[in-house]
Structures are given as structure tokens and as C-alpha cells.
Short mmCIF file of C-alpha atoms and ligand atoms in Angstrom, two decimals:
data_model
loop_
_atom_site.label_atom_id
_atom_site.label_comp_id
_atom_site.label_asym_id
_atom_site.label_seq_id
_atom_site.Cartn_x
_atom_site.Cartn_y
_atom_site.Cartn_z
CA MET A 1 -2.70 19.39 -15.09
CA SER A 2 -0.97 20.72 -12.01
CA PRO A 3 -2.36 22.38 -8.92
CA GLY A 4 -1.49 25.64 -7.20
CA THR A 5 -2.64 29.22 -7.03
CA GLY A 6 -4.45 30.15 -10.23
CA CYS A 7 -4.76 26.53 -11.45
CA THR A 8 -8.38 25.42 -11.73
CA SER A 9 -8.43 22.73 -14.40
CA LEU A 10 -9.59 20.15 -11.84
CA ILE A 11 -13.09 21.20 -12.91
CA PRO A 12 -14.63 23.68 -15.40
CA ILE A 13 -14.60 26.71 -13.11
CA SER A 14 -16.97 28.78 -15.29
CA ASP A 15 -19.62 26.08 -14.92
CA LEU A 16 -19.21 26.11 -11.13
CA VAL A 17 -19.44 29.92 -11.05
CA ARG A 18 -22.67 29.76 -13.08
CA ARG A 19 -24.24 27.22 -10.70
CA LEU A 20 -23.21 29.23 -7.65
CA ARG A 21 -24.78 32.37 -9.13
CA GLU A 22 -27.95 30.46 -9.98
CA ARG A 23 -28.23 29.65 -6.28
CA GLY A 24 -27.67 33.27 -5.31
CA ALA A 25 -24.50 32.38 -3.37
CA GLU A 26 -22.22 35.14 -2.15
CA ARG A 27 -20.18 33.14 0.38
CA VAL A 28 -18.83 29.76 -0.71
CA ALA A 29 -17.38 26.94 1.40
CA LEU A 30 -15.01 24.44 -0.28
CA GLN A 31 -14.31 20.87 0.87
CA PHE A 32 -11.72 18.53 -0.64
CA PRO A 33 -10.70 14.94 0.19
CA ALA A 34 -7.01 14.50 0.98
CA GLY A 35 -5.97 13.57 -2.57
CA LEU A 36 -7.50 16.72 -4.05
CA ALA A 37 -6.76 19.24 -1.28
CA ARG A 38 -3.75 20.65 -3.13
CA TRP A 39 -6.21 22.18 -5.61
CA ALA A 40 -7.73 24.38 -2.88
CA PRO A 41 -5.58 27.53 -3.42
CA GLY A 42 -6.22 27.64 -7.17
CA ILE A 43 -9.96 27.11 -6.95
CA ALA A 44 -10.28 29.52 -4.02
CA THR A 45 -8.41 32.17 -6.04
CA ALA A 46 -10.63 31.68 -9.10
CA LEU A 47 -13.83 31.93 -7.07
CA ARG A 48 -12.61 34.98 -5.16
CA ASP A 49 -11.72 36.65 -8.48
CA ALA A 50 -15.28 35.87 -9.61
CA GLY A 51 -16.59 37.87 -6.65
CA PHE A 52 -17.29 35.23 -3.99
CA GLU A 53 -16.13 35.17 -0.37
CA VAL A 54 -14.43 31.78 0.04
CA ILE A 55 -13.79 29.62 3.09
CA VAL A 56 -11.94 26.28 2.77
CA SER A 57 -12.59 23.39 5.17
CA GLY A 58 -9.30 22.18 6.64
CA ASP A 59 -10.73 19.10 8.34
CA PRO A 60 -10.10 15.58 7.01
CA CYS A 61 -12.70 14.28 4.57
CA TYR A 62 -13.13 10.73 3.26
CA GLY A 63 -16.47 10.85 1.46
CA ALA A 64 -19.67 12.70 0.70
CA CYS A 65 -20.92 11.15 3.94
CA ASP A 66 -18.80 13.71 5.80
CA LEU A 67 -20.02 17.12 4.64
CA ALA A 68 -18.27 20.12 6.20
CA LEU A 69 -21.45 21.46 7.77
CA ASP A 70 -19.48 23.45 10.38
CA THR A 71 -17.76 25.33 7.55
CA LEU A 72 -21.03 25.65 5.61
CA ALA A 73 -22.44 27.49 8.64
CA HIS A 74 -20.27 30.45 7.51
CA ALA A 75 -21.33 30.27 3.83
CA ASP A 76 -24.38 30.07 1.57
CA VAL A 77 -23.27 27.00 -0.39
CA LEU A 78 -20.77 24.19 0.19
CA VAL A 79 -18.93 22.79 -2.85
CA HIS A 80 -17.86 19.22 -2.07
CA PHE A 81 -15.20 17.87 -4.44
CA GLY A 82 -14.37 14.30 -5.37
CA HIS A 83 -17.57 12.43 -4.53
CA ALA A 84 -21.12 11.97 -5.79
CA PRO A 85 -23.98 12.72 -3.40
CA VAL A 86 -25.04 10.23 -0.75
CA GLU A 87 -27.76 12.75 0.18
CA GLU A 88 -29.07 15.68 -1.85
CA ARG A 89 -29.18 19.09 -0.16
CA PRO A 90 -30.05 22.44 -1.78
CA ASP A 91 -27.05 24.13 -0.13
CA VAL A 92 -24.45 21.60 -1.37
CA ILE A 93 -22.95 21.29 -4.86
CA TYR A 94 -21.10 18.03 -5.51
CA GLU A 95 -18.20 18.02 -7.95
CA PRO A 96 -17.19 14.39 -8.53
CA VAL A 97 -13.87 14.12 -10.33
CA ARG A 98 -13.76 11.99 -13.46
CA ILE A 99 -10.75 9.82 -14.22
CA ASP A 100 -10.63 8.61 -17.82
CA PHE A 101 -8.96 5.54 -19.26
CA ASP A 102 -8.97 3.69 -22.57
CA VAL A 103 -11.68 1.03 -22.24
CA THR A 104 -9.67 -1.40 -24.34
CA VAL A 105 -7.79 -2.05 -21.07
CA LEU A 106 -10.75 -4.35 -20.33
CA SER A 107 -9.04 -6.83 -22.67
CA ARG A 108 -6.86 -7.72 -19.66
CA ALA A 109 -9.93 -9.01 -17.79
CA LEU A 110 -11.41 -11.02 -20.68
CA PRO A 111 -9.31 -14.20 -20.12
CA LEU A 112 -10.50 -14.33 -16.48
CA LEU A 113 -14.22 -14.00 -17.20
CA GLU A 114 -16.11 -17.31 -17.33
CA SER A 115 -19.65 -16.09 -18.14
CA ARG A 116 -21.29 -14.53 -21.17
CA ARG A 117 -23.35 -12.31 -18.86
CA VAL A 118 -21.54 -10.31 -16.18
CA GLY A 119 -22.48 -7.56 -13.75
CA LEU A 120 -20.38 -4.42 -14.26
CA VAL A 121 -19.53 -2.12 -11.34
CA THR A 122 -17.03 0.64 -10.71
CA THR A 123 -16.34 3.63 -8.47
CA VAL A 124 -17.61 7.15 -9.03
CA GLN A 125 -14.39 8.37 -10.70
CA HIS A 126 -15.01 5.99 -13.63
CA VAL A 127 -18.79 5.70 -13.66
CA HIS A 128 -19.07 7.98 -16.72
CA LEU A 129 -17.35 5.20 -18.69
CA VAL A 130 -19.91 2.50 -17.86
CA ASP A 131 -21.61 2.68 -21.28
CA ALA A 132 -18.28 2.56 -23.13
CA MET A 133 -17.13 -0.40 -21.01
CA ALA A 134 -20.41 -2.25 -21.60
CA ALA A 135 -20.11 -1.61 -25.35
CA TYR A 136 -16.55 -2.96 -25.35
CA LEU A 137 -17.65 -6.12 -23.53
CA GLY A 138 -20.56 -6.44 -25.99
CA GLU A 139 -18.09 -6.40 -28.89
CA HIS A 140 -16.53 -9.44 -27.22
CA GLU A 141 -19.90 -11.20 -26.89
CA ILE A 142 -20.25 -10.53 -23.20
CA GLU A 143 -23.49 -8.98 -22.02
CA ALA A 144 -22.70 -6.41 -19.30
CA VAL A 145 -25.40 -5.64 -16.75
CA ALA A 146 -24.95 -2.23 -15.12
CA VAL A 147 -27.77 -0.86 -12.97
CA PRO A 148 -28.18 1.77 -10.24
CA GLY A 149 -27.87 0.74 -6.61
CA ASP A 150 -29.96 2.57 -4.05
CA GLY A 151 -30.36 6.20 -2.98
CA ARG A 152 -26.73 6.25 -1.80
CA THR A 153 -25.41 4.87 -5.09
CA PRO A 154 -27.87 6.18 -7.70
CA LEU A 155 -25.54 6.04 -10.73
CA ARG A 156 -25.51 2.98 -13.00
CA GLY A 157 -22.81 0.58 -11.88
CA GLN A 158 -21.67 2.74 -8.94
CA VAL A 159 -20.46 1.07 -5.77
CA LEU A 160 -19.07 2.65 -2.60
CA GLY A 161 -16.92 1.06 0.06
CA CYS A 162 -20.08 0.98 2.19
CA ASN A 163 -22.66 0.12 -0.45
CA PHE A 164 -22.70 -2.70 -2.99
CA ALA A 165 -26.39 -2.46 -3.93
CA ALA A 166 -25.56 -1.87 -7.60
CA ALA A 167 -23.61 -5.15 -7.69
CA ARG A 168 -26.40 -7.10 -5.99
CA ALA A 169 -29.03 -5.58 -8.29
CA THR A 170 -27.34 -7.04 -11.38
CA GLY A 171 -28.41 -10.52 -10.25
CA ALA A 172 -25.33 -11.81 -12.10
CA ASP A 173 -23.33 -14.87 -11.04
CA GLU A 174 -20.14 -13.17 -12.15
CA ILE A 175 -19.20 -9.54 -11.65
CA LEU A 176 -16.47 -7.42 -13.17
CA PHE A 177 -15.25 -4.64 -10.86
CA VAL A 178 -13.24 -1.92 -12.60
CA GLY A 179 -11.34 0.29 -10.20
CA THR A 180 -8.35 0.52 -7.90
CA GLY A 181 -7.67 -1.18 -4.57
CA VAL A 182 -8.75 -4.50 -3.07
CA PHE A 183 -11.50 -3.44 -0.67
CA HIS A 184 -14.31 -2.72 -3.14
CA PRO A 185 -14.07 -6.00 -5.09
CA THR A 186 -13.78 -7.95 -1.83
CA GLY A 187 -16.92 -6.22 -0.59
CA VAL A 188 -18.68 -6.95 -3.88
CA GLN A 189 -17.93 -10.64 -3.45
CA LEU A 190 -19.09 -10.77 0.17
CA ALA A 191 -22.23 -8.79 -0.64
CA THR A 192 -23.22 -10.84 -3.69
CA ARG A 193 -21.54 -14.28 -3.18
CA ALA A 194 -20.78 -14.01 -6.91
CA ARG A 195 -17.54 -14.80 -8.66
CA VAL A 196 -15.69 -11.46 -8.95
CA VAL A 197 -12.96 -10.34 -11.32
CA ALA A 198 -11.20 -7.07 -10.47
CA LEU A 199 -9.46 -4.91 -13.07
CA ASP A 200 -7.32 -1.92 -12.15
CA PRO A 201 -7.80 0.28 -15.24
CA LEU A 202 -4.76 2.41 -14.47
CA THR A 203 -2.23 -0.44 -14.17
CA GLY A 204 -4.06 -2.99 -16.34
CA GLU A 205 -3.75 -5.64 -13.62
CA ALA A 206 -6.64 -8.14 -13.55
CA ARG A 207 -7.25 -10.86 -10.95
CA SER A 208 -9.87 -13.17 -9.50
CA VAL A 209 -11.02 -12.02 -6.07
CA ASP A 210 -10.82 -14.18 -2.97
CA ALA A 211 -12.71 -12.67 -0.03
CA SER A 212 -11.92 -15.57 2.30
CA ARG A 213 -8.68 -13.89 3.47
CA LEU A 214 -10.64 -10.95 4.85
CA VAL A 215 -13.12 -13.29 6.55
CA ARG A 216 -10.27 -15.22 8.22
CA ARG A 217 -8.76 -11.98 9.47
CA ARG A 218 -12.10 -10.89 10.85
CA ALA A 219 -12.64 -14.26 12.55
CA ALA A 220 -9.41 -13.66 14.49
CA VAL A 221 -10.65 -10.22 15.62
CA MET A 222 -13.98 -11.74 16.67
CA ALA A 223 -12.18 -14.41 18.69
CA LYS A 224 -10.36 -11.67 20.62
CA ALA A 225 -13.67 -9.89 21.23
CA ALA A 226 -15.49 -12.95 22.53
CA ASP A 227 -14.56 -12.41 26.20
CA ALA A 228 -14.89 -8.62 26.24
CA THR A 229 -16.38 -7.29 29.45
CA SER A 230 -17.84 -4.17 27.80
CA PHE A 231 -18.78 -3.04 24.31
CA GLY A 232 -18.92 0.55 23.04
CA ILE A 233 -21.37 0.77 20.14
CA ILE A 234 -19.94 3.68 18.12
CA VAL A 235 -22.40 6.08 16.52
CA SER A 236 -20.93 8.68 14.18
CA THR A 237 -21.92 12.33 14.41
CA LYS A 238 -20.95 12.89 10.74
CA SER A 239 -23.79 13.91 8.43
CA GLY A 240 -23.92 10.78 6.27
CA GLN A 241 -22.58 8.16 8.69
CA GLN A 242 -25.24 8.17 11.39
CA ARG A 243 -26.92 4.81 11.96
CA MET A 244 -28.56 5.29 15.33
CA ASP A 245 -31.30 2.77 14.52
CA ILE A 246 -28.73 0.01 13.99
CA ALA A 247 -26.71 1.10 17.03
CA ARG A 248 -29.79 0.95 19.27
CA ARG A 249 -30.66 -2.50 17.94
CA LEU A 250 -27.11 -3.68 18.73
CA VAL A 251 -27.17 -2.23 22.25
CA ALA A 252 -30.32 -4.24 22.92
CA LEU A 253 -28.41 -7.47 22.18
CA SER A 254 -26.13 -7.26 25.24
CA ASP A 255 -26.33 -5.78 28.72
CA ARG A 256 -22.57 -5.09 28.38
CA ALA A 257 -23.12 -2.71 25.41
CA PHE A 258 -23.43 1.09 25.53
CA LEU A 259 -23.87 3.79 22.88
CA VAL A 260 -20.76 5.90 22.22
CA ALA A 261 -21.00 9.01 20.01
CA MET A 262 -17.81 9.89 18.12
CA ARG A 263 -16.94 12.28 15.32
CA GLU A 264 -13.50 10.85 14.53
CA VAL A 265 -13.16 7.16 15.43
CA SER A 266 -9.68 7.32 16.89
CA PRO A 267 -7.41 4.95 18.84
CA ALA A 268 -6.87 7.66 21.49
CA GLY A 269 -10.61 8.14 21.96
CA MET A 270 -11.07 4.41 22.37
CA LEU A 271 -8.33 4.17 24.97
CA ASP A 272 -9.69 7.15 26.90
CA LEU A 273 -13.15 5.63 27.16
CA GLY A 274 -11.81 2.25 28.12
CA PHE A 275 -14.32 -0.16 26.59
CA ALA A 276 -12.86 -3.62 26.00
CA CYS A 277 -14.29 -3.82 22.50
CA TYR A 278 -16.09 -1.48 20.11
CA VAL A 279 -18.70 -2.07 17.44
CA ASN A 280 -18.51 0.41 14.59
CA THR A 281 -21.67 1.81 13.00
CA ALA A 282 -19.79 4.79 11.47
CA CYS A 283 -18.01 4.35 8.09
CA PRO A 284 -18.03 0.55 7.63
CA ARG A 285 -14.50 0.55 6.23
CA LEU A 286 -13.00 1.61 9.56
CA ALA A 287 -13.40 -1.80 11.15
CA TYR A 288 -11.99 -3.63 8.12
CA ASP A 289 -9.18 -1.28 7.09
CA ASP A 290 -8.01 0.22 10.36
CA GLN A 291 -8.07 -2.61 12.92
CA ILE A 292 -4.29 -2.54 12.97
CA ARG A 293 -4.43 1.04 14.35
CA PHE A 294 -6.95 0.26 17.06
CA PRO A 295 -5.92 -0.76 20.59
CA VAL A 296 -8.85 -3.17 21.05
CA PRO A 297 -11.04 -5.28 18.73
CA VAL A 298 -13.46 -3.24 16.61
CA LEU A 299 -16.30 -5.30 15.16
CA ALA A 300 -18.68 -4.65 12.30
CA PRO A 301 -22.39 -4.88 13.22
CA PRO A 302 -22.97 -8.29 11.57
CA GLU A 303 -19.94 -9.65 13.48
CA PHE A 304 -21.38 -8.46 16.80
CA GLU A 305 -24.64 -10.18 15.86
CA ILE A 306 -22.71 -13.43 15.38
CA LEU A 307 -20.99 -12.93 18.74
CA CYS A 308 -24.38 -12.41 20.40
CA GLY A 309 -25.81 -15.54 18.77
CA VAL A 310 -28.46 -13.83 16.67
CA ARG A 311 -26.69 -14.45 13.33
CA ALA A 312 -25.13 -17.70 12.08
CA TRP A 313 -21.51 -17.88 10.86
CA ASP A 314 -22.79 -19.14 7.51
CA ASP A 315 -24.59 -15.83 7.24
CA TYR A 316 -21.40 -13.72 7.64
CA ALA A 317 -22.04 -10.44 5.81
CA ILE A 318 -20.05 -7.34 4.93
CA ASP A 319 -21.32 -4.26 6.72
CA GLU A 320 -23.15 -1.95 4.32
CA TYR A 321 -24.66 1.48 4.74
CA LEU A 322 -27.82 1.12 2.67
CA SER A 323 -30.34 3.81 1.87
CA PRO A 324 -33.48 3.46 4.03
FE1 LIG B 1 -16.94 6.13 1.82
FE2 LIG B 1 -17.12 5.32 4.38
FE3 LIG B 1 -18.44 7.45 3.59
FE4 LIG B 1 -19.20 5.07 2.73
S1 LIG B 1 -19.27 5.81 4.86
S2 LIG B 1 -19.04 6.93 1.48
S3 LIG B 1 -17.20 4.03 2.54
S4 LIG B 1 -16.18 7.24 3.65
#
């Protein structure tokens, strides 16, 4: 499978054309996350050849929380690639991309599992394999519990970097995360306090997760924020990242705190505004992943609550964007 003009095997294009026609679309907006953007010319060509006017969003996109509504304003329907819905809209078609693997790779995780009953979670690219993974674990006398999360993670076993409801809902003392990267399994552990084993199904690497390193790093950021003379409480203007209710509650905790609306949470924007510290209510991952890029401490909401004395250290929590 390779991208480029005329290449459309990222998705079944005839199925997409059918769904667009069912909606009566004539003008179609396309939105891709960075890793899939190279498919834009091929899919745009195929849709144009099928009779649609096509406009491609060229803005950065990290999740279904960031729909290209500005681009949609010039079209009848937006097709958002790579992610499952965090909100359903009649004028948006979501095209999550499936990544397959041989579920026998779970054999790599078996020696690390200590329980006969484990929660099973993964990311949207692999969620179609949940039943096959559960069956494989069952063959090895391990009961796998995979359940939906909340309205933001409605698929069985699906977690997001901002939502671990499906892990919590398993009620399991041990959880197997199948997916890439370290952030999701760390978040699963902080959100559930369970033992967590992470398996990368593409490399076959399995490991026990230790979230304490992240907490130590965050404690150092909080220490730097303790003497801040002003706090900007960031509220995102992106469609699925707005948490004004939380931001207002945080502002009420300190007379040094002010609401700051941002579309892109950028180091330059922070410097321009000049607050000594920011609290991020936009994509929760920004505070954890991007602190190194930021010129001043950027706290997660639960960390600001600790700083303001309304939450105990023992109650340290990962920031989650949960469905109301
Ligand atoms: Fe992903 Fe962040 Fe959006 Fe959640 S808010 S879906 S973690 S980009």
C-alpha cells in the first residue's frame, strides 16, 4: 500500500462514495492527521473523479476532538480520517484506520501477566481485534474483560490519551494494554491504580508499566509552579477540547488565575501573554508530553488543585476528558 495521486487503498473508496451520496453531499471536506496526510492527493482525486468538489484541510490535526469546522464551512460533509468519533455529527463521516496484527503476538505478554482475569484495552487502530485477542487469552486460561468506556470511547476496550474509562470499567486488578507508545499504558495505570502490562503488537515488546516516573517528573513541574505570580487557565477553542466548566472551576480557586482562550497551545503564545504558569484544560496530553517545549510550567487541572490545597497528593490523578 503506497500513497500518492490515484492511490486510495487507505480505505474502501466505493463505500465512502456511497455514504457521501446517501447524505446528498456535493462538496466534500477531507481532514487527515499528520501520519495519514500523504494519502490526501489520492483520495481527493478519487472523490473528484466520482463527481464531488473536494477541499482538503491543511491545518494540523491530532484527534477527532479537532474537527476542521472552518473547512467544513465550505462543504456539505467533512470526512475525518484516522480516528473514531468523540462526538457524533450528521455532517461528519469518521474513517478510523485499522491496523491488523497476528494476535498470537500476545504470547509475549503472557509471562508478565499475574492474574487469571485481566482487563483488555487498546487504541482505536486495533479495537477491531478485541474479540480475537480475548479469544486468544481465553485459550491460555485468562479471562479478558473488555468493555466500552463512555461517550468519548464507546467501542469495547477503546482508550484515548485523554480517556481511560474503558480501563476503569473493567474493574480488573490487572490490565493488558495492547498498543504503541508509553503514554496510554501510563495513563491506564494512573487512572485505575491497577497493575498494567503493555504490549506493542508491532514490535512484540512487552513490559510492566511504572507510572511513578511520570509522577516524579510532574512533581518537579509543580514545584516550579508553586511561587507563580499569575496563572493562565487555558481553554481550547477546538470542537472537542473545550472544558469551560472545569476552567471556570479552576479560576475560582485562585485570585491569581485568569481564563485564556487558545486554539493552538503554543510556546510563543504563552510568552506573548506573559503568565508565570499555565493550567491546561485543552488536550490533556499537552501538559504531560510537551512541557519540554513550554517556556513556563504547564499544569494539568488535578495538579493545580493540589497546588491550591483542594486535592491531596495521595489523590494525584491523570487528567481525563470524560464524557458529561
Ligand atoms: Fe487525543 Fe488529545 Fe484529542 Fe484526547 S483531546 S482525542 S488525547 S488529541
